[in-house]
mmCIF file of C-alpha atoms in Angstrom:
data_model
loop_
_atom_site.group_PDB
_atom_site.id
_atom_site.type_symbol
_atom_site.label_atom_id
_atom_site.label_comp_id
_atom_site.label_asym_id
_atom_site.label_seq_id
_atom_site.Cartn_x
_atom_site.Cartn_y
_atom_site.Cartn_z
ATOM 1 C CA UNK A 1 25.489 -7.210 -3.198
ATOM 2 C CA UNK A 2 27.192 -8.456 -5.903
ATOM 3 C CA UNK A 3 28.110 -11.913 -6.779
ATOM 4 C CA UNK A 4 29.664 -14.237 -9.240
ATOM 5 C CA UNK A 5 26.060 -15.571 -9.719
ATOM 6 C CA UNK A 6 24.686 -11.754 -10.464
ATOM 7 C CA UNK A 7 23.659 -8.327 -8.177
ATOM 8 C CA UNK A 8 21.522 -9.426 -5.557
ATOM 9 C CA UNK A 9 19.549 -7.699 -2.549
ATOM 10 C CA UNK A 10 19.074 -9.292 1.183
ATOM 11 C CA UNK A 11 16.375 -8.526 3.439
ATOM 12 C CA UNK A 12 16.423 -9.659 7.193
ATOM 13 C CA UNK A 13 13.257 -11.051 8.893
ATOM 14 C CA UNK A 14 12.375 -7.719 10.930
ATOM 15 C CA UNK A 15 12.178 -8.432 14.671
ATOM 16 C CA UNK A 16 8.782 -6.167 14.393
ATOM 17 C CA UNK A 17 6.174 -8.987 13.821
ATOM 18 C CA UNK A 18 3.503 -6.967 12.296
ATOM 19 C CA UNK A 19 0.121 -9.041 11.903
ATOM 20 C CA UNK A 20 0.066 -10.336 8.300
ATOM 21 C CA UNK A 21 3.472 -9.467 7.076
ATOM 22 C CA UNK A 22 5.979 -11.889 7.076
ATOM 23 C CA UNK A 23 9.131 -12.720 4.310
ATOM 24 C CA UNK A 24 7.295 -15.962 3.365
ATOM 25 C CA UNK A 25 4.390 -14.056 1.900
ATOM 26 C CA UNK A 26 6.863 -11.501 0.090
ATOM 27 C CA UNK A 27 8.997 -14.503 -1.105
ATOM 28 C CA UNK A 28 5.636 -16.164 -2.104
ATOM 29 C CA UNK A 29 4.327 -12.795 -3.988
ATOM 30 C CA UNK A 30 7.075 -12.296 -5.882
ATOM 31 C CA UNK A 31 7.050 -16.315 -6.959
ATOM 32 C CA UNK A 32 3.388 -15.491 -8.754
ATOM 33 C CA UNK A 33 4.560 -12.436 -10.221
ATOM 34 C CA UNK A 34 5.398 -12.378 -14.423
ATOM 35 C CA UNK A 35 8.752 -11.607 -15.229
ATOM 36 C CA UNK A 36 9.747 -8.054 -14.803
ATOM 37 C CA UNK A 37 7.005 -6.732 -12.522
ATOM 38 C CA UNK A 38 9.275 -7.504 -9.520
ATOM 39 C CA UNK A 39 12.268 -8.416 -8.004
ATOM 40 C CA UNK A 40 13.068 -12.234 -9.044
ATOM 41 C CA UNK A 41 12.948 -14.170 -5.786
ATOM 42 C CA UNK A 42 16.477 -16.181 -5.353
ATOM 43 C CA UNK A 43 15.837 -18.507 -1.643
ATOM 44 C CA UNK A 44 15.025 -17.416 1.764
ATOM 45 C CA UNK A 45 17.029 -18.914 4.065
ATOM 46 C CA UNK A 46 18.044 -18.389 7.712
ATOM 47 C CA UNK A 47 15.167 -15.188 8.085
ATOM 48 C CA UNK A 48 16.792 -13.660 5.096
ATOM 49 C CA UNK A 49 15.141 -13.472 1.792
ATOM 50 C CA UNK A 50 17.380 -12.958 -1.171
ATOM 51 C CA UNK A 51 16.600 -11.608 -4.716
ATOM 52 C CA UNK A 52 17.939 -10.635 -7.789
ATOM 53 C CA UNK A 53 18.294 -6.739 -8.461
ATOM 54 C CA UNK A 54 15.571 -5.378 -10.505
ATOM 55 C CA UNK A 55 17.637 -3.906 -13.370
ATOM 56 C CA UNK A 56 16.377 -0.156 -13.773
ATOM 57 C CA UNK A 57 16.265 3.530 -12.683
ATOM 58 C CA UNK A 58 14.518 4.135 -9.451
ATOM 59 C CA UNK A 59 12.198 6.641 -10.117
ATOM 60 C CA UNK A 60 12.938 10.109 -8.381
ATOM 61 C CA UNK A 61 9.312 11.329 -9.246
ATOM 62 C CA UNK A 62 5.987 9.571 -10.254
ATOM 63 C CA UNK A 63 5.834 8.631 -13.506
ATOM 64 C CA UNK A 64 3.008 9.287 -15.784
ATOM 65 C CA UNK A 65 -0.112 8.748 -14.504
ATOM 66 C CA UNK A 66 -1.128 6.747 -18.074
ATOM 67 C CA UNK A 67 1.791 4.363 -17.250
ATOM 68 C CA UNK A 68 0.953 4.007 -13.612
ATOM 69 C CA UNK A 69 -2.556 3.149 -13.832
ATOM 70 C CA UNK A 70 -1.595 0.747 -17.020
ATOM 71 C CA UNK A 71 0.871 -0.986 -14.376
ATOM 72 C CA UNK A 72 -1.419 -1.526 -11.802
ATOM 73 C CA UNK A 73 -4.412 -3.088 -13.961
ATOM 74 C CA UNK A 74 -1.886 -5.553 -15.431
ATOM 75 C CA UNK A 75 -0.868 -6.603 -11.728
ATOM 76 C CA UNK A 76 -4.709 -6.485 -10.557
ATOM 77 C CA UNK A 77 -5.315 -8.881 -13.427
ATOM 78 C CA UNK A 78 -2.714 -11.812 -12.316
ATOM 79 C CA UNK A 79 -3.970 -14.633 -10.045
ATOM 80 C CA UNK A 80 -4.356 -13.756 -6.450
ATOM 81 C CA UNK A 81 -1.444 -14.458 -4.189
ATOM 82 C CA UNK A 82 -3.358 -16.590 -2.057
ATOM 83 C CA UNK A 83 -3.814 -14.484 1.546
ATOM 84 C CA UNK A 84 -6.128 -11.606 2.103
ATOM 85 C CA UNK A 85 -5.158 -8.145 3.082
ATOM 86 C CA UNK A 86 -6.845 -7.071 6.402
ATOM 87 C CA UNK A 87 -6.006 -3.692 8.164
ATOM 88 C CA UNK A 88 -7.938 -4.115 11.134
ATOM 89 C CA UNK A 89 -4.518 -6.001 12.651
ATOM 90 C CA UNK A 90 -2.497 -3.349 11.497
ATOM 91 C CA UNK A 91 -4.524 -0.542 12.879
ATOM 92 C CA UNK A 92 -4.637 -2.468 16.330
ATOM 93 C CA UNK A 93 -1.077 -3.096 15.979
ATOM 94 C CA UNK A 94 0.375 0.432 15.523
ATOM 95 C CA UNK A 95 -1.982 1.888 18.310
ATOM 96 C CA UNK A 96 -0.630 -0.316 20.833
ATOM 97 C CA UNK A 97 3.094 0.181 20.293
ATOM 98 C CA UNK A 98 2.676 4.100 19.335
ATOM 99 C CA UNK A 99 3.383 6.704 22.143
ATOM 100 C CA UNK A 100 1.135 6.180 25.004
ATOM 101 C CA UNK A 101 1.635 10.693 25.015
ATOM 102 C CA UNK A 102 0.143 10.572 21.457
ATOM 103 C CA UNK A 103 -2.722 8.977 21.602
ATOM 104 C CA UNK A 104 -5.845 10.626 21.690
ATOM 105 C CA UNK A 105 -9.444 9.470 22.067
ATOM 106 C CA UNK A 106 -10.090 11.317 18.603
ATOM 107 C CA UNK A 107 -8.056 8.304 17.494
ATOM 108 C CA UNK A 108 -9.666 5.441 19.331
ATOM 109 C CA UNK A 109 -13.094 6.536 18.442
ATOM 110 C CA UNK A 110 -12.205 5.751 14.639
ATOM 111 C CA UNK A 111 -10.314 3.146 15.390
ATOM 112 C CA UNK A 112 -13.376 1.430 17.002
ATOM 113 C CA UNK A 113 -16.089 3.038 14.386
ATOM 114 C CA UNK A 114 -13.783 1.479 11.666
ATOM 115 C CA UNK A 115 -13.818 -2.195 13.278
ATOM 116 C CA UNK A 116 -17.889 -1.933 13.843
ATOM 117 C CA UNK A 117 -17.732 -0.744 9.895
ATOM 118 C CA UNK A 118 -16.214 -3.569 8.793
ATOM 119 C CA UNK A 119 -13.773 -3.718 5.172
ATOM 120 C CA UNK A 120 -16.177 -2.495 2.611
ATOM 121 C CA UNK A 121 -16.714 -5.738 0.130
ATOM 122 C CA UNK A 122 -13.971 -5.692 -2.896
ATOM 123 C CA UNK A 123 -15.756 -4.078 -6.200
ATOM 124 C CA UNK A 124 -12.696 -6.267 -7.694
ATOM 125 C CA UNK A 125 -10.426 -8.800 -5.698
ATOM 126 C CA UNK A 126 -7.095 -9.040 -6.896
ATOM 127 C CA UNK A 127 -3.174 -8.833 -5.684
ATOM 128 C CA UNK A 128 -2.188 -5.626 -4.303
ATOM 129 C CA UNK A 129 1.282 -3.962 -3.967
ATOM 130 C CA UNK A 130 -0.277 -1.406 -1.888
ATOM 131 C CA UNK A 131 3.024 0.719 -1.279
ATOM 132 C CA UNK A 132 2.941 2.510 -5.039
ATOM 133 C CA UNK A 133 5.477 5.480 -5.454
ATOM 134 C CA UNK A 134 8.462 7.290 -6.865
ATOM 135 C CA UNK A 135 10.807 5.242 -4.924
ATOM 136 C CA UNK A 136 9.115 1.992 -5.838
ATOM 137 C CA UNK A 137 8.902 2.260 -9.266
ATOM 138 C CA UNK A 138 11.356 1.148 -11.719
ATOM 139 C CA UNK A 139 12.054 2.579 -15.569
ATOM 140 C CA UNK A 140 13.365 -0.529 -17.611
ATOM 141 C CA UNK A 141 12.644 1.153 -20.574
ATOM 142 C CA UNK A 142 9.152 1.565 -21.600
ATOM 143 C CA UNK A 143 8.339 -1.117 -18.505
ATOM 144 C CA UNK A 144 7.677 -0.170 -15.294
ATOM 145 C CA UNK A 145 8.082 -2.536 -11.851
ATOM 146 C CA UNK A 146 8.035 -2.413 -8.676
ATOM 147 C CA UNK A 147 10.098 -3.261 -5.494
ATOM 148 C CA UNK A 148 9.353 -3.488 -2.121
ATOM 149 C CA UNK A 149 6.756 -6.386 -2.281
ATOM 150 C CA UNK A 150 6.206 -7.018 1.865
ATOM 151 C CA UNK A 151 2.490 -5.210 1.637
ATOM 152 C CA UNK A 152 1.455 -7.568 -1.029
ATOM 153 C CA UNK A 153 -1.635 -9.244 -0.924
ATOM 154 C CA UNK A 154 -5.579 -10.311 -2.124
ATOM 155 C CA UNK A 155 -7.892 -7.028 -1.406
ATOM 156 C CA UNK A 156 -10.005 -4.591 -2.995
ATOM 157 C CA UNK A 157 -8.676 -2.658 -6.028
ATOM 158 C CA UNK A 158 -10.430 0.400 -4.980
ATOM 159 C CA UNK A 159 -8.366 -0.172 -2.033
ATOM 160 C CA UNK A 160 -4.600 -0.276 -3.682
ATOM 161 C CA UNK A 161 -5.909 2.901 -5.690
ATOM 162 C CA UNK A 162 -6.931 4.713 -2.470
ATOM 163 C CA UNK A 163 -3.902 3.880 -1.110
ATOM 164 C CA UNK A 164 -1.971 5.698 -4.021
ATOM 165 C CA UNK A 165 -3.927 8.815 -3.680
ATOM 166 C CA UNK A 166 -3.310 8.807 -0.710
ATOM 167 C CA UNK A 167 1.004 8.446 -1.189
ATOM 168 C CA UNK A 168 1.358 10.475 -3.897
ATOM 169 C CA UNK A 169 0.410 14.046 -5.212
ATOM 170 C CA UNK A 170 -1.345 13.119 -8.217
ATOM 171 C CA UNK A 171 -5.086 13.903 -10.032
ATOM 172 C CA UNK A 172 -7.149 11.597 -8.444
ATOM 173 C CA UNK A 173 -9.761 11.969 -10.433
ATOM 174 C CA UNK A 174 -7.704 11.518 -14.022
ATOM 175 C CA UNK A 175 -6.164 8.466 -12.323
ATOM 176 C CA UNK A 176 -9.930 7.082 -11.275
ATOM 177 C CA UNK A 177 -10.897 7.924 -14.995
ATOM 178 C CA UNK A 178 -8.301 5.728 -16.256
ATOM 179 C CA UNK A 179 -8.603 3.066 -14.347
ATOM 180 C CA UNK A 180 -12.560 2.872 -15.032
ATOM 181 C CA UNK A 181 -11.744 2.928 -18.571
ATOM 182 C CA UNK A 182 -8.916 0.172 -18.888
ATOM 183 C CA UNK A 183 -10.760 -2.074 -16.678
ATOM 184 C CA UNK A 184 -14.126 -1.823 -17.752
ATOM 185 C CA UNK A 185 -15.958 -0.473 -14.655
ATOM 186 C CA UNK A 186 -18.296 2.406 -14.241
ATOM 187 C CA UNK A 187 -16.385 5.417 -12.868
ATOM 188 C CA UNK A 188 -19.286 6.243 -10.693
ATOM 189 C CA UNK A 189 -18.757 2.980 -9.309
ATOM 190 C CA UNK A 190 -15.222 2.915 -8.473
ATOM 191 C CA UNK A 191 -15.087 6.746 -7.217
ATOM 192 C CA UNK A 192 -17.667 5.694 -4.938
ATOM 193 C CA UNK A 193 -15.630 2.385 -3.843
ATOM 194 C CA UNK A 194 -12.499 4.562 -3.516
ATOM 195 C CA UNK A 195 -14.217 6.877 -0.956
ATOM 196 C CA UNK A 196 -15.465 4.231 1.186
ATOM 197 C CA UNK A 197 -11.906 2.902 1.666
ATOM 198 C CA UNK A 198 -10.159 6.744 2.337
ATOM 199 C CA UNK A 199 -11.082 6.919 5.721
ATOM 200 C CA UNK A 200 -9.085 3.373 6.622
ATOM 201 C CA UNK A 201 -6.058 4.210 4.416
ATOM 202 C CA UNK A 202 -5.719 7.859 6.460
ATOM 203 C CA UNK A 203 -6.044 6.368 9.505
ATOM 204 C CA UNK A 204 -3.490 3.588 8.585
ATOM 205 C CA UNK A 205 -0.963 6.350 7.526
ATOM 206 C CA UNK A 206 -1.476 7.987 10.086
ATOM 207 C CA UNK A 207 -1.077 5.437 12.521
ATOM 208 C CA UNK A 208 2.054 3.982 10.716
ATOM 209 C CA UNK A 209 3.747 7.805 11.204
ATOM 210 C CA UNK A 210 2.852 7.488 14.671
ATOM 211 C CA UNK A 211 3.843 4.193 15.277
ATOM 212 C CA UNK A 212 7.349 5.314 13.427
ATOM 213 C CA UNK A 213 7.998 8.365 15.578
ATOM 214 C CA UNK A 214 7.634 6.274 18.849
ATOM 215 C CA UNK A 215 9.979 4.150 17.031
ATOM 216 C CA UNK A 216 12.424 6.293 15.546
ATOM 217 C CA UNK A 217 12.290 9.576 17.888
ATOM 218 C CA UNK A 218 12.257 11.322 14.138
ATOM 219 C CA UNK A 219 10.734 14.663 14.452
ATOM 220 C CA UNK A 220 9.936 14.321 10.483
ATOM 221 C CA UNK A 221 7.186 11.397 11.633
ATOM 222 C CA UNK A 222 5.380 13.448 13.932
ATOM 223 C CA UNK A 223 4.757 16.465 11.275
ATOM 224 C CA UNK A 224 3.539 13.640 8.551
ATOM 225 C CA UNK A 225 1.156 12.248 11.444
ATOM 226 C CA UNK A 226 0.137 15.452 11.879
ATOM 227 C CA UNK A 227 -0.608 15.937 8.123
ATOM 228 C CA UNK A 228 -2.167 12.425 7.896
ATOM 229 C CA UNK A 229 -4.692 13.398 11.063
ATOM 230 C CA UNK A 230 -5.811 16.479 8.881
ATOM 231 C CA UNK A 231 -6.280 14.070 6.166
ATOM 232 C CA UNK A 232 -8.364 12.027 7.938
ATOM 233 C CA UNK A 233 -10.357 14.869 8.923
ATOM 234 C CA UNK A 234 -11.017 15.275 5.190
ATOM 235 C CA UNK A 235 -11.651 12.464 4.290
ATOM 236 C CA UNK A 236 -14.993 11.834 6.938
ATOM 237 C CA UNK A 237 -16.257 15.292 5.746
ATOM 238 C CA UNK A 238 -16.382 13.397 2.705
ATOM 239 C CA UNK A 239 -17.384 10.492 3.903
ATOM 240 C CA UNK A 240 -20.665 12.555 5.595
ATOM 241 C CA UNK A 241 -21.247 13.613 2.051
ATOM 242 C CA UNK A 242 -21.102 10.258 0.349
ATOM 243 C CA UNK A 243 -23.154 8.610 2.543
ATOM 244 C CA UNK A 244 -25.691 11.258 1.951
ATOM 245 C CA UNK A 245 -26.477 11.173 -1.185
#
């Protein structure tokens, strides 16, 4: 909207309550952030948080991998936001309020072989985004940001970089590479890292789809929860494979 005072955006407190995620922590997150990165938080008031618009172009497509990965380092290298990132909740969360018709016992056995798992401990620690994409990502001329700040939190960087393998149709291997190299860590290391986390990220896109649908009645949920499920499926074959070596 704008304003005398500037263009500003206003997001509602959602009346879904989902564990972890509140507009405190986003209002909080994007406090700690350096100039630019994000939206500039204005006040939450009344279960509305208000910020100013992130001047920019929305990106339609992904932009360079190079740029990408140089983003995300400089965020994993801030401070951490102060609250950890824990999908456990989540997962719980979006089986019990997705469509009694859709779930399947395939899907509570990982759900329950994830929580005897346990998180894998962070290679790294450091604040997350964890929702990197084309329509997240802002061109302010050579800069990149990012909107959409409600995921943020502490966690894993293996963990945000799963997570954008996992969104986006990239090389995962070039984007592994160049992480590794701009932050100093063996690439061995982090592939490995990465592969632990793949199994909870597919099964929390999966459920999110899921949970959508039942929401939404959009027949374009089911078919992604469908393509998430096959993912999944990947994903433990490599799994299998990883822990076999």
């Amino acid at each position: 909207m704008d304003t005398v005072d500037g263009c500003f955006t206003a997001r509602k407190l959602s009346a879904e309550r989902l564990p972890g995620i509140s507009l405190r922590r986003h209002y909080r997150a994007l406090k700690r952030l350096p100039a630019g990165t994000g939206p500039e938080p204005y006040c939450l008031a009344d279960g509305w948080l208000f910020t100013r618009w992130l001047e920019g172009e929305v990106l339609p497509d992904l932009a360079p991998l190079t740029e990408v990965t140089s983003l995300l380092y400089y965020l994993h290298r801030q401070p951490c936001f102060g609250w950890r990132i824990s999908l456990i909740p989540l997962l719980e969360y979006y089986w019990q309020v997705s469509s009694p018709q859709r779930r399947t016992l395939g899907w509570l056995r990982e759900l329950k072989r994830l929580k005897r798992l346990k998180e894998p401990c962070p290679l790294r620690l450091a604040p997350l985004h964890m929702d990197v994409h084309a329509g997240n990502l802002v061109r302010q001329g050579e800069k990149l940001g990012l909107i959409d700040w409600e995921y943020a939190g502490d966690g894993d960087i293996a963990l945000e970089l799963a997570a954008v393998q996992a969104a986006n149709a990239i090389d995962s291997e070039t984007l592994l590479r160049l992480y590794a190299g701009q932050a100093s860590l063996s690439l061995e290391a982090l592939r490995r890292q990465v592969a632990r986390w793949q199994p909870w990220i597919a099964l929390l896109m999966a459920s999110w789809y899921e949970c959508r649908w039942q929401q939404t009645g959009e027949q374009n949920f089911i078919t992604l929860a469908d393509d998430a499920w096959r993912a999944l499926r990947a994903t433990k074959h490599q799994e299998r494979v990883l822990w076999a070596q």
